[in-house]
Amino acid sequence: MQCQCQLPTRHSLYGQKVFHQATRTRVRQKAARTQAVAVTQIPTSLSTSRVWEAAYEQLQMEKGVCNLIQKYSPEAVRERALSSPDATFQILVRGLTMTGVLGGFFLGLAWDRISLQADTPGRVQFRAAQLREILTSLGPSFVKAGQVLASRPDIVREDYMNELCTLQDDVPSFPDDQAFGILQEELGRPIAEVFSSISERPIAAASLGQVYKAVLRETGQEVAVKVQRPGVEPIIFRDLFIFRALARLVNSTSKRKLGCNAQLIVDEFGEKLLEELDYLQEARNIQDFYRNFSNDPKVKIPWVRRDLSGPRVLCMEWIDGIRCTDPAAIRASGMDVAEFIRCGVVTGLRQLLEFGLFHGDPHPGNIFAMPDGRIAYVDFGNVAELSQTNKQTLIDAIVHAVNEDYEGMADDFIKLGFLAPGTDVTPIAPALQEIWQDSMGRSLADFNFRTVTSKFNDLVYQYPIRIPERYSLVIRALLTQEGICLTLSPEFHFLEVAYPYVARRLLTAEDPILRERLFQVLFQNGKFQWQRAEKLLGLAKEGSGGLDITSTVRDAVKVVLLDDKLRMQLVNAFTEDNKLHIDEVRSVLNQVQGEINPQQLLRQTLGDLPALSRQFMLSWSDKILSK
């Protein structure tokens, strides 16, 4: 398999922070113009392996990133699952168990259709609950699969999705002596040398591991120690092998009826699941989040002790706050709930649109309200990353939504991987317009993601739409976050917080790409949109803190001086309809009053004069010579 790579660095906003990724197991790269390199060497003697790898290659190309070192590949799963005669026998036994349990469920569905009960509300609810119980009984792979399906409207109908949303990862804990044995083995020394105390019983247990509370002997700091469930990795590889074999059998049907590649879906799921199994990878994720939010006084990311962590053990800072599973306690704490909600929404948007690295499982148990009002995150095993191209396309989609450019939104669906390249978007654009306008209602307060998702569920069955795994995580994260906010404050409205953030980003970011998007918002069909400019400024000022648009004005002056077309558009905006738009100019100036630092603007402009003069002269000479 081949993909295109560049140097392994991850940049934060405007490239101010460069994260050193040399030790990272999963190094994501943007699709670039450099020489393609092989990620895995596939034995040519395995004729079937080429079939197995085909969908996985498609997955890597769609993502616009590649993994220089990765734990998952179809061939690696095959080798691990068939590593010995005993392992092969275990696959047969596991396959028979799955067939028996799931076969009974599908026979029940068939009987419901024969007896004309398939769509009755009571029967649907019964079958959805039955599926949830079956997935829980089949173990961690199926629990994780059910959680993924809960945010995949392109695969599962809405009533089943709603039931799977309640699928819990809580399972009985495994024996403590086994946990302490694994912990000591990973530490390489007696537990008592590292911890002065550790809880006798786990604080929490899940399908992949369980957590203990301990105190570091050398510093006295409280830490959370996560220990992986023994023997879980072979089970995961075995199940992934079976999943992929089944996906290959039903692939033609899934493409025909659902418009999606079943093998590709399994590959996306398998890659994320194996990442969750690697606690060193989770430690690296925590470090990345810690760096991203190191200068944000409203966000708490725990530190991690890499020297006390390993593939099966993770040692990180203990977070002592109120979980969002207890909204009554948060409200009773006396903190500013509205500000806490706003902080949570903005933090989530920063993860998506600034860093491209976001928490894939922000359920209420993983988010804390700190006593000082900060928001804290834990459990960084399920983390997803967006390439720079995908971040830009998401911003494009927001701009197209603001401009009500629904054909542009449909094209964004192709770029993001929701639609296959070459898909005719002509019939899809009106459907997107209907969904967006119905969801927006009469004001921002009428909008919620649950409504949009519900309407989008209908759309995926009408058109060949497939939701890539990373965006199913985005959808799940946004829905979960909105649910937490509504639990804390029933009057919460997502867009009333999100729009001001996006407006501030467009107006204040120094990223040239965002500057271009800003001009796309302010100009439509060659005309300057006065009302849109006022609305954008008004929304941006709704966010907390000052709105310094000095750099934006400086960049605008430079562009206007150098771009004849834009300069003429502004002149036309001032004189449109044979009148001077004095009132509009005054209204915009009133909006920016106090938001520009004149001294800083003058200083920056004077500093830019030499380069600006040179660019202006070059542009002028090019025009003269071209005549």
mmCIF file of N, CA and C in Angstrom, residues 78-150:
data_model
loop_
_atom_site.group_PDB
_atom_site.id
_atom_site.type_symbol
_atom_site.label_atom_id
_atom_site.label_comp_id
_atom_site.label_asym_id
_atom_site.label_seq_id
_atom_site.Cartn_x
_atom_site.Cartn_y
_atom_site.Cartn_z
ATOM 1 N N ARG A 78 -4.706 -10.910 10.382
ATOM 2 C CA ARG A 78 -4.740 -12.290 9.891
ATOM 3 C C ARG A 78 -3.621 -13.125 10.532
ATOM 4 N N GLU A 79 -2.410 -12.560 10.568
ATOM 5 C CA GLU A 79 -1.278 -13.298 11.129
ATOM 6 C C GLU A 79 -1.461 -13.563 12.613
ATOM 7 N N ARG A 80 -1.958 -12.558 13.359
ATOM 8 C CA ARG A 80 -2.151 -12.747 14.790
ATOM 9 C C ARG A 80 -3.276 -13.736 15.072
ATOM 10 N N ALA A 81 -4.348 -13.637 14.293
ATOM 11 C CA ALA A 81 -5.500 -14.510 14.544
ATOM 12 C C ALA A 81 -5.204 -15.964 14.203
ATOM 13 N N LEU A 82 -4.342 -16.208 13.203
ATOM 14 C CA LEU A 82 -4.019 -17.573 12.764
ATOM 15 C C LEU A 82 -2.594 -17.947 13.148
ATOM 16 N N SER A 83 -2.147 -17.456 14.306
ATOM 17 C CA SER A 83 -0.754 -17.641 14.696
ATOM 18 C C SER A 83 -0.399 -19.068 15.094
ATOM 19 N N SER A 84 -1.408 -19.891 15.406
ATOM 20 C CA SER A 84 -1.151 -21.272 15.822
ATOM 21 C C SER A 84 -2.396 -22.112 15.564
ATOM 22 N N PRO A 85 -2.245 -23.441 15.561
ATOM 23 C CA PRO A 85 -3.417 -24.312 15.393
ATOM 24 C C PRO A 85 -4.473 -24.057 16.479
ATOM 25 N N ASP A 86 -4.003 -23.797 17.714
ATOM 26 C CA ASP A 86 -4.952 -23.530 18.796
ATOM 27 C C ASP A 86 -5.721 -22.239 18.538
ATOM 28 N N ALA A 87 -5.015 -21.214 18.014
ATOM 29 C CA ALA A 87 -5.680 -19.946 17.706
ATOM 30 C C ALA A 87 -6.725 -20.137 16.613
ATOM 31 N N THR A 88 -6.398 -20.964 15.625
ATOM 32 C CA THR A 88 -7.355 -21.253 14.553
ATOM 33 C C THR A 88 -8.582 -21.959 15.103
ATOM 34 N N PHE A 89 -8.353 -22.890 16.030
ATOM 35 C CA PHE A 89 -9.473 -23.605 16.653
ATOM 36 C C PHE A 89 -10.348 -22.618 17.437
ATOM 37 N N GLN A 90 -9.714 -21.666 18.144
ATOM 38 C CA GLN A 90 -10.459 -20.682 18.910
ATOM 39 C C GLN A 90 -11.339 -19.822 18.000
ATOM 40 N N ILE A 91 -10.834 -19.547 16.795
ATOM 41 C CA ILE A 91 -11.627 -18.774 15.841
ATOM 42 C C ILE A 91 -12.876 -19.547 15.439
ATOM 43 N N LEU A 92 -12.720 -20.848 15.207
ATOM 44 C CA LEU A 92 -13.871 -21.677 14.844
ATOM 45 C C LEU A 92 -14.906 -21.687 15.960
ATOM 46 N N VAL A 93 -14.431 -21.837 17.206
ATOM 47 C CA VAL A 93 -15.351 -21.852 18.343
ATOM 48 C C VAL A 93 -16.055 -20.499 18.481
ATOM 49 N N ARG A 94 -15.264 -19.421 18.373
ATOM 50 C CA ARG A 94 -15.829 -18.077 18.495
ATOM 51 C C ARG A 94 -16.822 -17.803 17.375
ATOM 52 N N GLY A 95 -16.485 -18.251 16.167
ATOM 53 C CA GLY A 95 -17.386 -18.062 15.036
ATOM 54 C C GLY A 95 -18.706 -18.774 15.232
ATOM 55 N N LEU A 96 -18.641 -19.993 15.767
ATOM 56 C CA LEU A 96 -19.878 -20.749 16.033
ATOM 57 C C LEU A 96 -20.725 -20.046 17.097
ATOM 58 N N THR A 97 -20.048 -19.510 18.122
ATOM 59 C CA THR A 97 -20.777 -18.794 19.177
ATOM 60 C C THR A 97 -21.483 -17.568 18.610
ATOM 61 N N MET A 98 -20.739 -16.793 17.803
ATOM 62 C CA MET A 98 -21.339 -15.606 17.176
ATOM 63 C C MET A 98 -22.521 -15.993 16.289
ATOM 64 N N THR A 99 -22.320 -17.041 15.499
ATOM 65 C CA THR A 99 -23.369 -17.475 14.570
ATOM 66 C C THR A 99 -24.629 -17.867 15.320
ATOM 67 N N GLY A 100 -24.435 -18.597 16.428
ATOM 68 C CA GLY A 100 -25.596 -19.024 17.198
ATOM 69 C C GLY A 100 -26.363 -17.862 17.804
ATOM 70 N N VAL A 101 -25.631 -16.952 18.430
ATOM 71 C CA VAL A 101 -26.289 -15.836 19.121
ATOM 72 C C VAL A 101 -26.903 -14.850 18.128
ATOM 73 N N LEU A 102 -26.084 -14.400 17.155
ATOM 74 C CA LEU A 102 -26.582 -13.425 16.184
ATOM 75 C C LEU A 102 -27.573 -14.049 15.213
ATOM 76 N N GLY A 103 -27.359 -15.355 14.899
ATOM 77 C CA GLY A 103 -28.305 -16.042 14.014
ATOM 78 C C GLY A 103 -29.698 -16.064 14.602
ATOM 79 N N GLY A 104 -29.779 -16.313 15.905
ATOM 80 C CA GLY A 104 -31.083 -16.300 16.564
ATOM 81 C C GLY A 104 -31.743 -14.934 16.488
ATOM 82 N N PHE A 105 -30.926 -13.884 16.620
ATOM 83 C CA PHE A 105 -31.475 -12.522 16.542
ATOM 84 C C PHE A 105 -32.032 -12.237 15.150
ATOM 85 N N PHE A 106 -31.276 -12.594 14.110
ATOM 86 C CA PHE A 106 -31.739 -12.316 12.748
ATOM 87 C C PHE A 106 -32.929 -13.193 12.355
ATOM 88 N N LEU A 107 -32.998 -14.397 12.889
ATOM 89 C CA LEU A 107 -34.190 -15.222 12.676
ATOM 90 C C LEU A 107 -35.409 -14.560 13.303
ATOM 91 N N GLY A 108 -35.195 -13.945 14.468
ATOM 92 C CA GLY A 108 -36.287 -13.210 15.104
ATOM 93 C C GLY A 108 -36.757 -12.048 14.246
ATOM 94 N N LEU A 109 -35.802 -11.338 13.625
ATOM 95 C CA LEU A 109 -36.181 -10.248 12.725
ATOM 96 C C LEU A 109 -36.980 -10.766 11.529
ATOM 97 N N ALA A 110 -36.547 -11.911 10.988
ATOM 98 C CA ALA A 110 -37.262 -12.505 9.854
ATOM 99 C C ALA A 110 -38.690 -12.870 10.257
ATOM 100 N N TRP A 111 -38.837 -13.436 11.459
ATOM 101 C CA TRP A 111 -40.184 -13.798 11.918
ATOM 102 C C TRP A 111 -41.055 -12.545 12.099
ATOM 103 N N ASP A 112 -40.451 -11.459 12.570
ATOM 104 C CA ASP A 112 -41.202 -10.216 12.719
ATOM 105 C C ASP A 112 -41.740 -9.739 11.378
ATOM 106 N N ARG A 113 -40.937 -9.897 10.330
ATOM 107 C CA ARG A 113 -41.398 -9.488 8.997
ATOM 108 C C ARG A 113 -42.520 -10.398 8.508
ATOM 109 N N ILE A 114 -42.361 -11.698 8.741
ATOM 110 C CA ILE A 114 -43.398 -12.652 8.301
ATOM 111 C C ILE A 114 -44.709 -12.387 9.027
ATOM 112 N N SER A 115 -44.617 -12.071 10.305
ATOM 113 C CA SER A 115 -45.827 -11.847 11.111
ATOM 114 C C SER A 115 -46.303 -10.400 11.064
ATOM 115 N N LEU A 116 -45.673 -9.587 10.186
ATOM 116 C CA LEU A 116 -46.056 -8.188 9.970
ATOM 117 C C LEU A 116 -45.923 -7.342 11.244
ATOM 118 N N GLN A 117 -44.946 -7.680 12.078
ATOM 119 C CA GLN A 117 -44.705 -6.912 13.293
ATOM 120 C C GLN A 117 -43.403 -6.103 13.229
ATOM 121 N N ALA A 118 -42.710 -6.189 12.090
ATOM 122 C CA ALA A 118 -41.359 -5.642 12.004
ATOM 123 C C ALA A 118 -41.296 -4.152 12.316
ATOM 124 N N ASP A 119 -42.345 -3.391 11.976
ATOM 125 C CA ASP A 119 -42.289 -1.945 12.154
ATOM 126 C C ASP A 119 -43.192 -1.434 13.268
ATOM 127 N N THR A 120 -43.752 -2.335 14.056
ATOM 128 C CA THR A 120 -44.564 -1.871 15.181
ATOM 129 C C THR A 120 -43.641 -1.340 16.277
ATOM 130 N N PRO A 121 -43.981 -0.198 16.873
ATOM 131 C CA PRO A 121 -43.070 0.442 17.846
ATOM 132 C C PRO A 121 -42.629 -0.493 18.977
ATOM 133 N N GLY A 122 -43.559 -1.248 19.525
ATOM 134 C CA GLY A 122 -43.210 -2.139 20.626
ATOM 135 C C GLY A 122 -42.213 -3.200 20.221
ATOM 136 N N ARG A 123 -42.410 -3.765 19.017
ATOM 137 C CA ARG A 123 -41.512 -4.823 18.564
ATOM 138 C C ARG A 123 -40.130 -4.270 18.228
ATOM 139 N N VAL A 124 -40.103 -3.098 17.609
ATOM 140 C CA VAL A 124 -38.816 -2.472 17.276
ATOM 141 C C VAL A 124 -38.019 -2.199 18.546
ATOM 142 N N GLN A 125 -38.699 -1.672 19.574
ATOM 143 C CA GLN A 125 -38.024 -1.386 20.824
ATOM 144 C C GLN A 125 -37.498 -2.669 21.472
ATOM 145 N N PHE A 126 -38.286 -3.737 21.392
ATOM 146 C CA PHE A 126 -37.860 -5.019 21.968
ATOM 147 C C PHE A 126 -36.607 -5.537 21.263
ATOM 148 N N ARG A 127 -36.608 -5.504 19.929
ATOM 149 C CA ARG A 127 -35.464 -6.015 19.165
ATOM 150 C C ARG A 127 -34.220 -5.148 19.379
ATOM 151 N N ALA A 128 -34.416 -3.830 19.468
ATOM 152 C CA ALA A 128 -33.273 -2.952 19.707
ATOM 153 C C ALA A 128 -32.640 -3.244 21.064
ATOM 154 N N ALA A 129 -33.472 -3.422 22.089
ATOM 155 C CA ALA A 129 -32.953 -3.754 23.420
ATOM 156 C C ALA A 129 -32.285 -5.129 23.418
ATOM 157 N N GLN A 130 -32.871 -6.060 22.663
ATOM 158 C CA GLN A 130 -32.288 -7.401 22.561
ATOM 159 C C GLN A 130 -30.902 -7.335 21.922
ATOM 160 N N LEU A 131 -30.756 -6.516 20.873
ATOM 161 C CA LEU A 131 -29.460 -6.374 20.221
ATOM 162 C C LEU A 131 -28.436 -5.784 21.188
ATOM 163 N N ARG A 132 -28.837 -4.801 21.958
ATOM 164 C CA ARG A 132 -27.917 -4.205 22.941
ATOM 165 C C ARG A 132 -27.437 -5.256 23.943
ATOM 166 N N GLU A 133 -28.340 -6.086 24.428
ATOM 167 C CA GLU A 133 -27.974 -7.120 25.402
ATOM 168 C C GLU A 133 -27.058 -8.171 24.778
ATOM 169 N N ILE A 134 -27.313 -8.516 23.513
ATOM 170 C CA ILE A 134 -26.471 -9.501 22.820
ATOM 171 C C ILE A 134 -25.051 -8.968 22.653
ATOM 172 N N LEU A 135 -24.932 -7.712 22.228
ATOM 173 C CA LEU A 135 -23.603 -7.123 22.043
ATOM 174 C C LEU A 135 -22.833 -7.082 23.361
ATOM 175 N N THR A 136 -23.537 -6.767 24.434
ATOM 176 C CA THR A 136 -22.886 -6.740 25.746
ATOM 177 C C THR A 136 -22.372 -8.122 26.136
ATOM 178 N N SER A 137 -23.173 -9.153 25.865
ATOM 179 C CA SER A 137 -22.807 -10.515 26.257
ATOM 180 C C SER A 137 -21.643 -11.069 25.438
ATOM 181 N N LEU A 138 -21.438 -10.553 24.207
ATOM 182 C CA LEU A 138 -20.392 -11.089 23.337
ATOM 183 C C LEU A 138 -19.008 -10.489 23.612
ATOM 184 N N GLY A 139 -18.921 -9.513 24.509
ATOM 185 C CA GLY A 139 -17.605 -9.051 24.929
ATOM 186 C C GLY A 139 -17.184 -7.692 24.386
ATOM 187 N N PRO A 140 -15.943 -7.297 24.683
ATOM 188 C CA PRO A 140 -15.480 -5.927 24.412
ATOM 189 C C PRO A 140 -15.534 -5.509 22.958
ATOM 190 N N SER A 141 -15.198 -6.408 22.038
ATOM 191 C CA SER A 141 -15.222 -6.032 20.617
ATOM 192 C C SER A 141 -16.625 -5.635 20.186
ATOM 193 N N PHE A 142 -17.611 -6.372 20.674
ATOM 194 C CA PHE A 142 -18.992 -6.103 20.278
ATOM 195 C C PHE A 142 -19.548 -4.882 21.003
ATOM 196 N N VAL A 143 -19.114 -4.664 22.253
ATOM 197 C CA VAL A 143 -19.525 -3.453 22.960
ATOM 198 C C VAL A 143 -19.023 -2.222 22.211
ATOM 199 N N LYS A 144 -17.750 -2.250 21.821
ATOM 200 C CA LYS A 144 -17.179 -1.131 21.072
ATOM 201 C C LYS A 144 -17.860 -0.985 19.708
ATOM 202 N N ALA A 145 -18.149 -2.109 19.060
ATOM 203 C CA ALA A 145 -18.826 -2.060 17.759
ATOM 204 C C ALA A 145 -20.210 -1.435 17.898
ATOM 205 N N GLY A 146 -20.920 -1.792 18.964
ATOM 206 C CA GLY A 146 -22.244 -1.213 19.190
ATOM 207 C C GLY A 146 -22.182 0.279 19.424
ATOM 208 N N GLN A 147 -21.151 0.724 20.146
ATOM 209 C CA GLN A 147 -20.994 2.161 20.381
ATOM 210 C C GLN A 147 -20.702 2.900 19.086
ATOM 211 N N VAL A 148 -19.954 2.271 18.189
ATOM 212 C CA VAL A 148 -19.694 2.879 16.876
ATOM 213 C C VAL A 148 -20.981 2.941 16.060
ATOM 214 N N LEU A 149 -21.742 1.849 16.049
ATOM 215 C CA LEU A 149 -22.985 1.809 15.278
ATOM 216 C C LEU A 149 -23.999 2.829 15.781
ATOM 217 N N ALA A 150 -23.875 3.222 17.050
ATOM 218 C CA ALA A 150 -24.800 4.197 17.621
ATOM 219 C C ALA A 150 -24.674 5.567 16.959
#
